[in-house]
XYZ file of C-alpha atoms in Angstrom:
743
model
C 128.464 115.745 118.173
C 128.772 117.046 115.095
C 129.728 113.354 113.879
C 126.512 111.189 115.450
C 124.653 113.950 114.017
C 126.184 113.133 110.339
C 125.416 109.102 111.151
C 121.984 110.301 112.441
C 121.303 112.074 109.022
C 122.654 109.468 106.713
C 120.602 106.591 108.592
C 117.819 108.742 107.730
C 118.560 109.573 104.260
C 118.522 105.439 104.482
C 115.412 104.894 105.320
C 114.307 107.732 103.537
C 115.392 106.179 100.283
C 114.098 102.520 101.363
C 110.771 103.617 101.769
C 110.887 105.470 98.317
C 112.273 102.294 96.902
C 109.453 100.315 98.583
C 106.588 102.302 97.438
C 108.453 102.848 93.990
C 107.883 99.001 93.984
C 104.886 99.163 95.046
C 103.927 101.397 92.412
C 105.237 98.703 89.814
C 102.094 96.475 91.010
C 99.424 98.262 91.171
C 99.797 101.087 88.651
C 99.713 98.394 86.246
C 97.497 96.321 87.467
C 94.948 99.417 87.897
C 95.557 99.641 83.853
C 94.818 96.369 83.312
C 91.834 96.265 85.719
C 90.036 100.093 84.140
C 90.858 98.024 79.991
C 89.129 94.644 81.147
C 86.631 97.124 82.978
C 86.569 99.493 79.964
C 86.043 96.032 77.424
C 83.432 94.372 79.415
C 81.569 97.943 78.986
C 81.340 96.788 75.552
C 79.678 93.920 76.116
C 82.370 91.651 74.653
C 82.454 89.518 76.796
C 79.142 88.951 77.545
C 78.548 85.813 75.684
C 81.467 83.645 77.360
C 80.122 84.877 81.228
C 76.270 83.455 80.010
C 78.534 80.605 79.115
C 80.004 80.111 81.987
C 77.219 81.078 84.300
C 75.495 78.167 82.407
C 78.589 76.014 82.840
C 77.750 76.458 86.575
C 74.395 75.391 86.615
C 75.337 72.315 84.913
C 77.957 71.327 87.033
C 75.675 72.626 90.482
C 74.126 69.503 92.070
C 71.021 67.794 90.658
C 68.721 68.997 92.769
C 65.355 67.241 94.312
C 61.870 66.808 91.883
C 59.523 69.905 92.932
C 56.571 67.255 94.214
C 54.241 70.150 94.460
C 54.272 70.739 90.796
C 52.773 67.684 88.128
C 53.046 67.999 84.505
C 49.886 66.694 82.143
C 52.398 66.698 79.159
C 50.648 66.724 75.592
C 52.346 63.840 73.502
C 53.171 62.875 69.563
C 50.586 59.787 70.725
C 47.976 62.314 71.608
C 48.168 64.694 68.508
C 47.871 61.674 66.574
C 45.183 60.630 68.329
C 42.266 63.210 68.985
C 44.187 66.077 66.224
C 45.671 69.190 66.364
C 44.177 71.388 68.263
C 42.120 69.670 70.597
C 38.180 69.724 69.721
C 36.466 72.073 73.007
C 34.988 68.142 74.672
C 38.410 66.894 74.697
C 39.597 69.830 76.893
C 36.695 70.239 77.759
C 36.558 66.343 79.167
C 41.324 66.901 80.472
C 39.826 70.059 82.401
C 37.222 68.035 84.369
C 39.366 64.637 85.234
C 41.994 66.916 86.638
C 39.883 69.231 88.510
C 37.677 66.097 90.404
C 41.545 65.432 92.002
C 40.787 68.265 93.622
C 44.604 70.019 92.801
C 45.386 73.632 94.085
C 45.608 75.467 90.983
C 45.293 74.112 87.033
C 47.576 75.894 84.517
C 46.478 75.368 80.895
C 49.200 76.215 79.087
C 47.616 76.273 75.424
C 46.178 78.606 73.428
C 42.495 79.341 73.114
C 41.659 81.568 71.445
C 39.218 80.475 69.408
C 36.268 77.988 69.637
C 38.087 74.490 67.798
C 34.799 71.884 66.684
C 31.899 70.912 69.106
C 31.445 71.148 72.180
C 32.089 74.536 73.305
C 29.685 74.575 75.830
C 31.453 71.759 77.491
C 34.274 73.915 77.751
C 32.946 77.052 78.956
C 30.732 75.245 81.667
C 34.294 73.443 83.263
C 35.725 77.164 82.427
C 32.907 78.630 85.031
C 33.583 75.962 87.656
C 37.717 75.664 87.852
C 38.343 79.353 89.908
C 41.996 77.650 90.518
C 42.089 76.957 86.436
C 44.344 80.026 84.447
C 45.152 80.035 81.149
C 47.424 82.019 78.932
C 47.803 84.591 76.452
C 51.011 86.004 74.646
C 51.438 89.582 75.349
C 51.514 92.084 71.750
C 55.300 92.554 70.733
C 56.577 96.173 69.321
C 55.055 94.889 66.096
C 52.144 94.199 67.873
C 52.141 90.094 67.009
C 50.348 88.203 70.367
C 47.100 85.387 70.684
C 44.044 86.491 72.520
C 43.154 84.268 75.679
C 40.141 82.071 76.081
C 37.445 85.126 75.453
C 36.058 82.972 78.801
C 38.854 83.079 81.167
C 39.396 86.966 80.880
C 36.229 87.354 81.289
C 36.620 85.555 84.831
C 39.804 87.411 84.711
C 41.843 83.619 84.977
C 45.033 84.674 82.259
C 48.441 85.381 82.423
C 51.111 85.829 80.151
C 53.640 83.464 78.955
C 56.117 85.469 77.331
C 59.307 85.015 78.068
C 62.984 87.066 78.031
C 65.434 85.623 75.174
C 68.872 85.986 75.851
C 71.484 87.382 73.016
C 71.906 83.618 71.982
C 68.425 83.115 72.530
C 68.486 81.758 75.885
C 66.049 82.021 78.494
C 67.672 82.871 81.787
C 65.136 85.286 83.560
C 62.055 84.990 84.743
C 59.317 88.169 83.146
C 56.987 87.997 86.075
C 55.042 91.133 85.413
C 54.619 93.187 82.642
C 53.318 97.007 81.868
C 51.206 98.627 79.192
C 51.601 101.908 77.556
C 48.688 102.999 80.059
C 50.543 101.871 82.859
C 48.183 98.409 83.751
C 50.401 95.591 85.262
C 49.808 91.840 84.112
C 50.787 89.239 85.719
C 52.010 85.624 84.168
C 50.820 83.016 84.429
C 53.570 81.260 86.256
C 52.371 84.485 89.155
C 49.386 84.064 88.935
C 49.590 79.903 89.407
C 52.355 80.649 92.900
C 49.495 82.801 94.215
C 46.618 80.714 94.082
C 49.247 78.136 95.646
C 50.452 80.658 98.617
C 46.494 81.786 98.512
C 46.019 79.074 100.869
C 49.027 79.972 103.467
C 47.582 83.380 103.574
C 50.906 85.203 101.835
C 50.388 86.677 99.120
C 51.959 89.948 96.994
C 53.280 92.855 98.588
C 56.104 95.834 98.157
C 59.415 95.013 100.120
C 59.885 97.009 103.285
C 63.152 98.571 102.417
C 61.790 98.837 98.583
C 57.760 99.233 97.518
C 58.994 98.695 93.624
C 60.396 95.803 94.763
C 58.849 92.075 95.228
C 57.813 90.247 98.096
C 55.989 87.102 98.822
C 56.141 85.978 102.458
C 59.756 87.025 103.848
C 61.086 86.416 99.987
C 62.128 89.743 98.297
C 62.231 88.746 93.987
C 64.899 91.662 93.013
C 64.448 93.063 90.434
C 66.906 92.736 87.252
C 68.087 95.943 85.912
C 69.983 95.851 82.392
C 73.227 95.438 83.385
C 73.320 93.412 86.544
C 75.584 90.522 86.871
C 77.086 89.305 83.492
C 74.921 91.688 81.512
C 75.224 94.756 79.887
C 72.494 96.810 78.799
C 69.735 94.005 78.176
C 66.800 94.758 78.491
C 65.172 95.140 81.207
C 61.468 95.298 80.086
C 58.148 94.687 82.515
C 59.161 93.228 86.026
C 62.029 90.927 85.669
C 64.424 88.680 87.453
C 67.333 86.494 87.302
C 66.081 82.750 87.601
C 67.764 80.181 88.936
C 66.340 77.657 86.912
C 65.967 74.471 89.303
C 66.508 71.757 85.754
C 66.827 70.970 82.115
C 64.094 68.596 80.614
C 62.389 66.114 81.951
C 63.316 67.129 85.622
C 59.437 67.879 86.535
C 56.798 64.471 87.537
C 54.778 63.763 84.304
C 52.521 62.470 83.367
C 50.881 61.981 79.716
C 46.976 63.683 78.434
C 45.668 60.389 77.290
C 46.420 58.507 80.909
C 44.193 61.471 82.639
C 41.356 60.692 80.408
C 41.671 56.981 80.851
C 41.216 57.696 84.814
C 45.104 56.069 85.083
C 46.404 58.158 86.886
C 46.006 58.021 90.637
C 44.317 60.757 91.829
C 46.608 61.581 95.044
C 49.451 62.179 92.278
C 46.854 65.247 91.321
C 45.732 66.287 94.894
C 46.709 69.707 96.243
C 48.769 70.212 93.468
C 49.916 72.439 90.536
C 48.757 70.694 87.897
C 50.409 72.366 84.258
C 48.630 70.957 81.074
C 51.221 71.403 78.172
C 53.012 70.503 74.915
C 55.979 67.888 75.224
C 55.410 67.233 71.203
C 58.218 68.596 69.627
C 55.996 69.288 65.990
C 54.893 72.148 67.739
C 57.728 73.831 68.407
C 57.051 75.066 71.924
C 60.877 74.459 73.069
C 63.476 76.929 73.705
C 67.143 76.848 74.972
C 68.068 77.127 79.061
C 70.835 77.300 81.110
C 71.005 73.184 81.234
C 70.987 72.644 77.484
C 73.513 71.570 75.927
C 76.996 71.811 76.534
C 80.827 71.272 75.317
C 80.549 67.423 74.881
C 76.615 66.770 74.198
C 73.975 67.798 71.664
C 71.533 71.264 72.918
C 68.749 69.711 74.357
C 65.786 72.613 74.448
C 63.232 72.178 77.150
C 59.695 72.665 76.704
C 57.290 75.629 77.258
C 55.746 74.268 79.714
C 58.748 72.914 81.984
C 60.328 76.574 81.593
C 56.836 77.709 83.142
C 57.854 74.479 85.753
C 60.835 76.173 86.221
C 59.379 79.967 87.161
C 56.655 78.579 89.621
C 58.426 76.761 91.921
C 61.781 79.397 91.859
C 58.398 81.339 93.232
C 56.808 78.757 95.406
C 60.767 77.210 97.224
C 62.255 81.355 97.655
C 58.420 81.748 99.350
C 57.992 78.701 101.490
C 62.103 77.486 102.066
C 64.321 80.128 101.704
C 66.025 78.290 97.864
C 68.597 80.692 97.305
C 68.117 83.617 94.538
C 70.541 83.915 92.440
C 73.090 88.091 93.585
C 74.517 89.715 91.535
C 77.598 92.626 93.174
C 76.620 96.781 93.129
C 79.287 97.425 90.167
C 81.762 99.241 92.002
C 82.490 95.809 94.196
C 82.356 94.172 90.676
C 84.752 96.534 89.408
C 86.829 96.072 92.842
C 86.714 92.244 92.956
C 88.245 92.671 89.018
C 90.917 95.189 89.815
C 91.558 92.302 92.787
C 92.867 89.666 90.537
C 94.940 92.169 88.294
C 96.435 93.122 91.512
C 97.343 89.286 92.251
C 98.489 88.763 89.301
C 101.200 91.588 89.018
C 102.142 90.566 93.107
C 102.781 87.161 92.107
C 104.345 87.030 88.462
C 106.998 89.884 89.468
C 107.746 88.270 93.307
C 108.290 84.625 91.035
C 109.480 86.681 87.871
C 110.478 83.365 86.336
C 108.098 82.331 83.307
C 107.960 79.005 83.899
C 107.069 79.846 87.924
C 104.487 82.469 86.611
C 102.818 79.225 84.362
C 102.106 77.542 87.094
C 101.248 80.064 89.559
C 98.406 81.132 86.797
C 97.105 77.417 86.353
C 97.338 77.087 90.350
C 95.618 80.726 90.914
C 92.881 80.670 88.172
C 92.133 76.988 89.484
C 91.687 79.395 93.109
C 89.593 81.945 90.525
C 87.606 78.863 88.904
C 86.894 77.446 93.095
C 85.565 80.534 94.065
C 82.622 82.025 91.735
C 82.309 78.174 91.627
C 81.382 78.279 95.535
C 79.791 82.017 95.195
C 77.063 80.646 92.582
C 76.363 77.982 95.198
C 75.739 80.588 97.604
C 73.742 82.366 94.564
C 75.882 84.901 94.199
C 77.196 85.869 90.445
C 80.621 87.531 90.123
C 82.201 88.278 86.842
C 84.259 85.404 86.171
C 85.743 85.642 82.655
C 87.088 89.017 83.709
C 88.605 88.396 86.339
C 89.744 85.555 84.556
C 91.194 88.061 81.713
C 92.867 90.669 83.416
C 94.361 87.652 86.033
C 96.243 86.613 82.645
C 96.950 89.742 81.007
C 98.488 91.169 84.377
C 100.884 87.683 84.709
C 101.193 88.142 80.337
C 102.478 91.925 80.768
C 104.554 91.198 84.358
C 105.891 88.008 82.630
C 107.217 90.562 79.271
C 108.217 93.514 81.298
C 110.741 91.390 83.317
C 112.062 89.375 80.302
C 112.619 92.451 78.311
C 114.109 94.707 81.264
C 116.753 91.920 81.872
C 117.227 91.729 78.148
C 118.001 95.604 78.433
C 120.241 95.820 81.627
C 122.418 93.218 80.129
C 122.908 95.106 77.343
C 123.225 98.777 79.285
C 126.036 97.781 81.297
C 128.191 96.138 78.512
C 127.199 99.625 76.583
C 128.189 101.542 79.652
C 131.225 99.606 80.449
C 132.636 99.924 76.604
C 131.494 103.786 76.967
C 133.387 104.708 80.108
C 136.598 102.455 79.122
C 137.141 105.131 77.055
C 137.057 108.512 79.090
C 140.120 110.186 81.024
C 137.776 110.957 84.079
C 137.093 108.810 86.590
C 132.986 107.524 86.284
C 131.220 105.503 88.193
C 127.455 103.629 87.297
C 124.852 103.136 89.771
C 121.658 101.043 89.585
C 118.528 102.888 92.298
C 119.931 100.460 95.679
C 122.719 103.223 95.074
C 125.681 100.041 94.582
C 128.380 100.375 91.914
C 127.403 98.081 88.584
C 129.514 99.558 86.335
C 133.469 101.762 86.980
C 135.833 102.121 84.444
C 139.755 102.121 85.775
C 140.428 105.782 86.448
C 137.963 105.658 89.322
C 139.858 102.870 90.304
C 142.759 103.971 90.643
C 141.750 107.518 92.269
C 139.623 104.919 95.107
C 142.754 102.970 95.369
C 141.183 99.582 94.599
C 140.743 97.320 91.787
C 137.293 97.351 90.324
C 136.193 93.529 91.355
C 136.428 94.891 94.942
C 134.192 96.876 94.991
C 131.557 96.223 92.396
C 128.104 95.552 93.224
C 129.123 97.465 96.821
C 127.510 100.796 98.005
C 129.251 104.224 99.220
C 128.856 103.140 103.169
C 130.940 99.671 102.283
C 133.945 102.046 100.749
C 134.196 106.006 102.012
C 133.951 107.330 105.915
C 130.330 107.607 106.952
C 130.010 111.598 106.433
C 131.169 111.358 102.680
C 128.764 108.574 101.573
C 125.896 110.129 103.402
C 126.601 113.109 101.259
C 127.358 110.893 97.995
C 123.978 108.602 98.850
C 122.171 112.427 99.344
C 123.488 113.612 95.993
C 122.764 110.199 94.228
C 119.235 109.441 95.413
C 117.686 113.830 94.603
C 118.941 113.174 91.194
C 117.137 109.904 91.064
C 114.139 111.109 93.157
C 113.730 114.342 90.477
C 115.539 113.231 87.573
C 117.359 115.904 86.532
C 121.051 116.174 85.532
C 122.791 117.869 88.321
C 126.746 118.997 89.639
C 127.974 118.753 92.707
C 131.447 120.080 94.883
C 132.099 117.185 96.935
C 135.287 115.811 99.468
C 137.188 112.365 98.248
C 139.184 110.453 100.312
C 140.736 107.201 98.895
C 141.964 104.700 100.455
C 145.422 105.960 101.348
C 143.787 108.648 102.931
C 144.115 111.312 100.699
C 141.421 113.601 100.570
C 140.657 115.089 97.102
C 138.395 118.266 96.536
C 136.265 116.540 93.689
C 133.423 117.867 90.861
C 130.918 114.938 90.114
C 128.616 115.425 87.261
C 124.945 113.378 87.905
C 122.894 112.423 85.655
C 120.430 109.455 84.325
C 120.294 107.073 81.815
C 117.060 104.732 80.686
C 117.744 101.601 78.969
C 115.103 101.175 76.169
C 112.870 98.699 79.203
C 112.740 101.298 81.741
C 116.034 100.273 84.110
C 117.106 104.098 85.557
C 120.974 104.488 85.618
C 122.403 107.384 87.640
C 126.028 107.856 85.604
C 128.862 110.342 87.769
C 131.921 111.914 85.549
C 134.357 112.953 88.507
C 137.032 115.649 88.230
C 140.169 116.840 90.980
C 139.499 120.413 91.481
C 141.536 120.740 94.622
C 144.122 123.071 93.098
C 141.120 125.821 91.404
C 139.067 125.032 94.355
C 139.993 129.153 95.488
C 139.971 130.843 92.068
C 136.576 128.960 91.692
C 135.411 130.212 94.804
C 136.545 133.555 94.066
C 134.591 133.768 90.831
C 131.540 131.577 92.844
C 131.206 134.852 94.782
C 131.392 137.003 92.368
C 129.047 134.992 90.648
C 126.695 134.905 93.299
C 127.054 138.962 94.178
C 125.968 139.369 90.320
C 123.037 136.876 90.229
C 121.600 138.831 93.288
C 121.882 142.215 91.545
C 120.392 140.867 88.253
C 117.811 139.105 90.698
C 116.893 142.799 92.414
C 116.800 144.341 88.991
C 114.530 142.075 87.182
C 112.569 142.650 90.888
C 112.091 145.536 90.311
C 110.731 145.391 87.089
C 108.300 143.265 87.608
C 106.989 145.159 89.566
C 106.495 148.184 87.077
C 105.358 146.034 84.591
C 102.411 144.606 87.132
C 102.117 148.290 87.916
C 101.995 149.675 84.434
C 99.282 147.002 83.077
C 96.867 146.213 86.393
C 94.026 148.324 88.158
C 95.265 149.526 91.366
C 91.834 149.869 92.891
C 90.799 146.089 91.759
C 94.543 144.600 90.723
C 92.612 143.474 87.550
C 94.030 144.102 84.095
C 94.202 147.760 83.044
C 93.289 149.083 79.467
C 96.971 148.682 78.070
C 97.047 145.162 79.434
C 93.286 144.701 78.414
C 94.312 146.057 74.745
C 97.527 143.807 74.300
C 95.572 140.489 75.118
C 92.951 141.345 73.477
C 95.203 142.156 70.305
C 96.853 138.825 70.110
C 93.329 136.924 70.651
C 92.067 138.749 67.118
C 95.828 137.412 65.268
C 95.196 133.848 66.851
C 91.280 133.689 66.263
C 92.168 135.463 62.706
C 94.984 132.237 62.022
C 92.399 129.764 63.464
C 89.665 131.054 62.223
C 88.075 131.158 65.125
C 85.291 133.423 67.429
C 85.934 136.029 70.455
C 84.327 137.925 72.287
C 84.270 141.382 74.291
C 81.712 142.597 76.776
C 81.422 145.645 78.170
C 79.767 145.816 81.229
C 78.651 149.277 83.692
C 77.237 149.168 86.723
C 73.468 149.846 87.414
C 73.106 152.818 90.020
C 77.101 152.459 91.341
C 76.893 156.257 91.089
C 73.822 156.451 93.391
C 75.623 153.893 95.953
C 79.347 155.892 95.016
C 77.000 159.279 96.232
C 75.502 158.035 99.218
C 77.114 155.758 101.098
C 80.758 157.255 99.769
C 83.915 156.645 97.629
C 85.229 154.191 100.433
C 82.168 151.997 100.040
C 82.349 152.391 96.292
C 85.592 151.164 96.031
C 85.052 148.264 98.613
C 82.107 147.529 96.112
C 84.309 147.641 92.956
C 86.972 145.574 94.325
C 84.213 143.059 95.343
C 82.520 143.523 91.697
C 85.856 142.539 90.203
C 86.333 139.210 92.856
C 83.301 138.000 91.437
C 83.552 138.448 87.364
C 86.833 137.229 87.962
C 85.538 133.781 90.003
C 82.673 132.971 87.658
C 84.970 133.084 84.104
C 87.251 131.050 83.200
C 91.746 131.496 84.106
C 92.122 131.576 79.998
C 89.432 135.011 79.949
C 90.457 138.964 80.412
C 88.714 141.195 82.825
C 89.457 144.327 82.947
C 88.859 147.570 85.284
C 88.487 150.687 82.481
C 88.146 153.619 85.216
C 84.705 153.883 87.480
C 82.152 151.252 87.021
C 83.435 150.090 83.815
C 84.628 146.570 83.268
C 85.279 144.469 79.878
C 85.783 140.510 79.442
C 87.539 139.462 76.786
C 86.801 135.956 75.813
C 88.895 133.853 73.334
C 88.319 130.623 71.576
C 84.889 130.649 71.362
C 83.526 127.146 70.014
C 80.024 129.258 69.133
C 77.910 132.057 69.963
C 75.405 130.287 72.434
C 78.983 130.115 74.942
C 78.723 133.998 74.995
C 74.792 133.566 76.003
C 75.694 131.456 78.715
C 78.458 133.279 80.269
C 76.149 137.021 80.030
C 73.410 135.123 82.104
C 76.485 133.847 84.884
C 77.677 137.383 84.406
C 74.183 139.142 85.164
C 72.787 136.382 87.780
C 76.547 136.803 89.795
C 76.335 140.363 89.816
C 72.841 140.322 90.760
C 73.455 139.188 94.371
C 73.689 141.557 96.805
C 77.169 141.991 98.238
C 77.499 142.291 102.315
C 80.136 145.815 102.259
C 81.727 146.823 105.684
C 77.999 146.255 107.658
C 75.904 147.309 104.373
C 73.711 145.313 102.124
C 74.231 146.876 98.695
C 72.773 145.502 95.513
C 73.084 146.541 92.151
C 72.941 145.216 88.295
C 74.806 145.356 85.040
C 74.073 145.980 81.533
C 76.281 143.904 78.759
C 76.948 144.788 75.787
C 79.059 142.285 73.722
C 80.709 142.180 70.752
C 82.221 138.913 68.492
C 84.871 138.822 65.912
C 84.717 138.678 63.592
C 80.919 138.598 63.347
C 80.793 142.536 63.817
C 83.850 144.093 63.593
C 87.766 142.899 62.702
C 90.078 145.423 64.451
C 90.289 146.267 68.173
C 89.110 149.220 68.213
C 86.190 148.498 66.419
C 85.071 145.431 68.548
C 85.504 147.939 71.945
C 83.292 150.615 69.941
C 80.628 148.075 68.790
C 80.359 146.354 72.705
C 80.032 149.617 73.967
C 77.459 150.299 71.823
C 75.670 147.305 72.732
C 76.373 147.815 76.248
C 74.619 151.687 76.571
C 71.431 149.532 74.482
C 71.450 147.313 76.823
C 70.791 150.026 79.821
C 68.807 152.040 77.544
C 65.803 149.272 77.223
C 65.894 148.171 80.513
C 69.110 147.203 82.342
C 70.420 144.538 84.237
C 70.193 143.126 80.525
C 72.629 141.675 77.837
C 72.486 142.834 73.858
C 74.892 141.718 71.270
C 76.120 144.240 69.195
C 74.745 143.418 65.517
C 70.737 143.384 67.327
C 70.680 147.578 68.188
C 68.583 148.996 65.699
C 69.271 150.860 63.087
C 67.658 154.156 64.307
C 69.283 153.600 67.710
C 72.942 153.585 66.844
C 72.878 157.375 66.820
C 71.041 157.273 70.426
C 73.422 154.725 72.999
C 75.150 157.840 74.522
C 75.393 157.156 78.103
C 72.801 158.929 80.631
C 73.974 161.989 82.943
């Protein structure tokens, strides 16, 4: 039965060790993964990665299959030819004729993406008449920037409230990736954008109007589509300008992606009415000389020069996005919340470390990084096609950094392991006592000749083996257990045990085990064995004597500790008494003086305690004092000292304070804490306290003076109304001789 019990114990010891080793292996994966992910997340929070993330987003836009042309929108483009023919700016008559030609085809809405804040030459009344007869016409204005620079809308259209602003939001690389739907002035008045006004005109005939989303009234909803409001740190952005109501724009295409006719063809009647009817017609510049061009995600690539997009085409993209999301449920760009993004980055760091530790070889790891990185690209691109913007660059950096770190760690570890074995082999062969070295799997990796001789087997036959392959089961279990204790707690350990060699001879041995860690972190257990068979009896007697002496010393120390506690603590509350308080205060003064710091002494006296004591008895009073002591201790730092001097007087020592403001905060906290009612033996008791405060070195520079000044300040607080605190330097001179406790 005893042997079976030992066998079971040995089995469970091995299982426990295997589980711990598995946990340590797991820690090798998730600890560096977490550290690398944390660094990448921190780097991302600084905004350093944002240009790369924006560039990746642009690449996904350009790689996406070309979308069909939105036939609901037609652009009437003003080219360089029209500028030369009609001059710039156009006369009011020319603009009126153009608008009338377009209006005659009965479009759903007309957007005039041309500034017209002042009259130009003749035909002004014709233009005014055209404005008044076109309820579906929307003009533009430029909202003032922080410096007050802007462009006013056409006065007549402003009067008719047929204006939208055409301001756009630029990213740090001067690209437009966001649509600005609304703007709010300092008076909280809301202005619609040019694109929003035109989209609402189009949707009006379908009975769709703007409203707050059902789940969040602060979000815009059109039909079933909710346009999520952009926040400054959404998606790939960090601390971006989120003024007004912005959305991350899902551009349909770049330059030349919308149906376009020329202004002159419209004036000459060459454009079929069917191309204009029931559409949104945008009139704007396509002439490079007017410089109304900006970059979008479709502008430029690695092997292509930048191709900026005309402002009227950008507005067409914004309008198309609103209409398509509302009427066709076209995908809007979305992004994860921060915790999910952090988990995503951490997951790729974890994949990098896991695969690298498993493959180990640098060549295999390099191939795996390429394959996994390709998978990351495909996943991010696939999610983009589904409308999700996920952190590709941070995840890629986490993957690459984790793989690189593990490869470097493996290479360093293996090199150091080889050197360590060679070093240990040279060292232990010079030692006459049996010496063994084990790895973390409890296998012998280095042995000296003395150990081989004691065991009775050649080194080559036992190297890389474990105790259970050589020794009897019960001895192997003990060796395993002792080795495991050293590995687990990483402390040196000396243990006496039995050692049976291959000839059947059993020795009493003392084995001293310690750990050796090389520069790469490889851990080895080094054991040195001494034969103590002949000395066992004498050592046993010495051990018994030492145990008895140790027991006596322990009892003596326990008694001394108890006496010291009684001498330094209040018997009722367990708080430090005057002796211990003065000792700590003296030490704190010396520390504060050496470090040029301040400390505070608070003298507390309970208001109304005597009446409670007289009315309810000393037993209730004692319980109240204990409750007060507990509250005081609970509301202060562990480094602070709360002492009871006697009766209802307490002293609080606050060492190493940064400034006086902290003292005031503590004093107010004490007053608030003690002013709350106490429930004592079925009684509800209410008391307050008066607090006097003295600071070192401001008010006194030695112990007795500090206590006296705090005491005086407390009496002054009590004299001037109670339930308050007073600093020692705020007692009027005429009151210094009068602050005495009232009977």
